[in-house]
Amino acid sequence: VEAGLDPASLAQLREALGDDRVDARGVTCEAYARDLSALGHLAFRRPDGLRAPDAVVRPRDVAGVQAVL
């Protein structure tokens, strides 16, 4: 069973950071799921490999990081 980020939590992140600092689009989440190394790409393609995040957050400052944590 895969857990996901529920809509209420996503709304809280957007409220804390701003809509422009929280991105839940699939293409963005897949891009942030791995690094650019060959091993990063291979791990993501494995059936038991990495799972893309439910959202990408980009806090502007320490207060934003604290809000996320």
Rosetta silent file (secondary structure, phi, psi, omega in degrees, C-alpha in Angstrom):
SEQUENCE: VEAGLDPASLAQLREALGDDRVDARGVTCEAYARDLSALGHLAFRRPDGLRAPDAVVRPRDVAGVQAVL
SCORE:     score description
SCORE:     0.000 S_00000001
   1 L     0.000  127.562  179.220    0.000    0.000    0.000 S_00000001
   2 L   -95.469  129.050  174.406    1.433    3.360   -1.019 S_00000001
   3 L   -85.991  146.109  178.066    0.875    6.309    1.220 S_00000001
   4 L  -130.743  168.403  177.500    0.361    9.631   -0.448 S_00000001
   5 L   -77.788  119.433 -177.603    0.166   13.245    0.562 S_00000001
   6 L   -74.203  156.184 -176.773   -3.441   13.961    1.421 S_00000001
   7 H   -57.259  -34.205 -179.837   -5.117   17.081   -0.021 S_00000001
   8 H   -66.344  -40.836  178.501   -5.331   18.760    3.403 S_00000001
   9 H   -66.931  -40.313  177.243   -1.569   18.443    3.943 S_00000001
  10 H   -62.446  -41.039  177.678   -0.883   19.772    0.457 S_00000001
  11 H   -64.316  -37.824  177.872   -3.157   22.742    1.184 S_00000001
  12 H   -65.195  -40.730  177.349   -1.298   23.399    4.449 S_00000001
  13 H   -62.345  -43.732  179.809    2.031   23.426    2.622 S_00000001
  14 H   -64.966  -37.710  178.665    0.671   25.871    0.063 S_00000001
  15 H   -66.891  -39.503 -177.425   -0.739   28.091    2.781 S_00000001
  16 H   -73.793  -37.193 -172.680    2.573   28.108    4.669 S_00000001
  17 H  -107.898  -23.686 -173.633    4.871   28.630    1.676 S_00000001
  18 L   103.753  147.731 -177.855    2.703   30.062   -1.081 S_00000001
  19 H   -57.897  -35.071 -176.702    1.317   28.385   -4.189 S_00000001
  20 H   -75.123   -8.195 -178.450    4.440   29.170   -6.207 S_00000001
  21 H  -105.127   -0.232 -179.853    6.665   27.280   -3.721 S_00000001
  22 E  -128.405  123.331 -177.087    4.755   23.946   -3.770 S_00000001
  23 E  -128.591  118.522 -179.330    4.542   21.871   -6.943 S_00000001
  24 L  -112.023   12.994  178.589    2.638   18.573   -7.104 S_00000001
  25 L   -68.261  142.118 -177.628    2.658   18.141  -10.889 S_00000001
  26 H   -56.227  -42.467 -177.447    3.779   14.680  -11.966 S_00000001
  27 H   -64.483  -38.088  178.422    6.508   15.923  -14.286 S_00000001
  28 H   -69.185  -45.312 -179.128    8.083   18.012  -11.512 S_00000001
  29 H   -62.532  -39.787  177.715    7.883   15.235   -8.945 S_00000001
  30 H   -66.098  -38.057  179.523    9.497   12.765  -11.328 S_00000001
  31 H   -65.123  -34.893 -178.895   12.289   15.215  -12.112 S_00000001
  32 L   -88.923    1.144 -177.533   13.063   15.651   -8.401 S_00000001
  33 L   -78.012  -14.363 -175.385   12.882   11.919   -7.644 S_00000001
  34 L  -152.055  167.878  174.967   16.472   11.285   -8.702 S_00000001
  35 L   -93.697 -173.999 -175.658   19.736   12.950   -9.501 S_00000001
  36 L   -91.714    5.358  179.062   21.325   13.149  -12.931 S_00000001
  37 L   -74.744  159.687  178.197   23.761   10.290  -12.426 S_00000001
  38 H   -61.588  -39.317  179.524   23.391    7.036  -14.356 S_00000001
  39 H   -65.189  -34.515  176.934   22.749    5.162  -11.104 S_00000001
  40 H   -62.649  -41.242  178.209   19.958    7.574  -10.251 S_00000001
  41 H   -68.332  -41.044 -179.791   18.219    6.799  -13.535 S_00000001
  42 H   -65.489  -41.609 -179.541   18.678    3.048  -13.147 S_00000001
  43 H   -63.676  -37.486 -178.450   17.298    3.028   -9.595 S_00000001
  44 H   -69.406  -29.820 -177.597   14.204    4.936  -10.701 S_00000001
  45 H   -81.981  -19.244  179.850   13.473    2.448  -13.498 S_00000001
  46 L   -66.724  142.895  179.771   13.665   -0.633  -11.272 S_00000001
  47 L   -59.408  -33.062  179.936   10.264   -2.019  -10.212 S_00000001
  48 L  -101.647   16.245 -175.472   11.320   -1.882   -6.550 S_00000001
  49 L   -81.488 -151.052 -174.721   13.254    1.351   -7.008 S_00000001
  50 L   -68.749  153.078  174.672   12.522    4.915   -6.105 S_00000001
  51 L  -116.501  136.620 -179.845    9.085    6.443   -5.934 S_00000001
  52 L   -63.970  147.422  177.096    8.535   10.021   -6.976 S_00000001
  53 L   -67.250  160.010  178.047    7.638   12.440   -4.178 S_00000001
  54 L   -76.244  -25.457  178.766    4.043   13.567   -3.816 S_00000001
  55 L  -158.272  156.356  174.350    5.123   17.210   -3.981 S_00000001
  56 E  -113.661  126.819  178.268    8.222   19.351   -4.334 S_00000001
  57 E  -114.437  141.760 -179.653    8.571   22.228   -1.909 S_00000001
  58 L  -129.888   81.018  179.446   10.979   25.126   -2.318 S_00000001
  59 L   -63.296  148.134 -179.862   11.072   27.191    0.860 S_00000001
  60 L   -84.613  -27.340 -172.472   12.536   30.699    0.490 S_00000001
  61 L  -153.462 -176.963 -178.514   14.113   30.932    3.920 S_00000001
  62 H   -60.455  -39.993  179.945   14.689   29.264    7.287 S_00000001
  63 H   -61.441  -36.910  176.986   11.147   30.092    8.397 S_00000001
  64 H   -66.125  -40.742  177.037    9.818   28.242    5.336 S_00000001
  65 H   -62.500  -43.857  179.124   11.925   25.190    6.135 S_00000001
  66 H   -62.211  -36.823  179.266   10.645   25.269    9.714 S_00000001
  67 H   -65.589  -36.690 -180.000    7.066   25.464    8.448 S_00000001
  68 H   -70.649  -42.958 -178.521    7.566   22.358    6.316 S_00000001
  69 L   -74.873    0.000    0.000    9.157   20.353    9.111 S_00000001
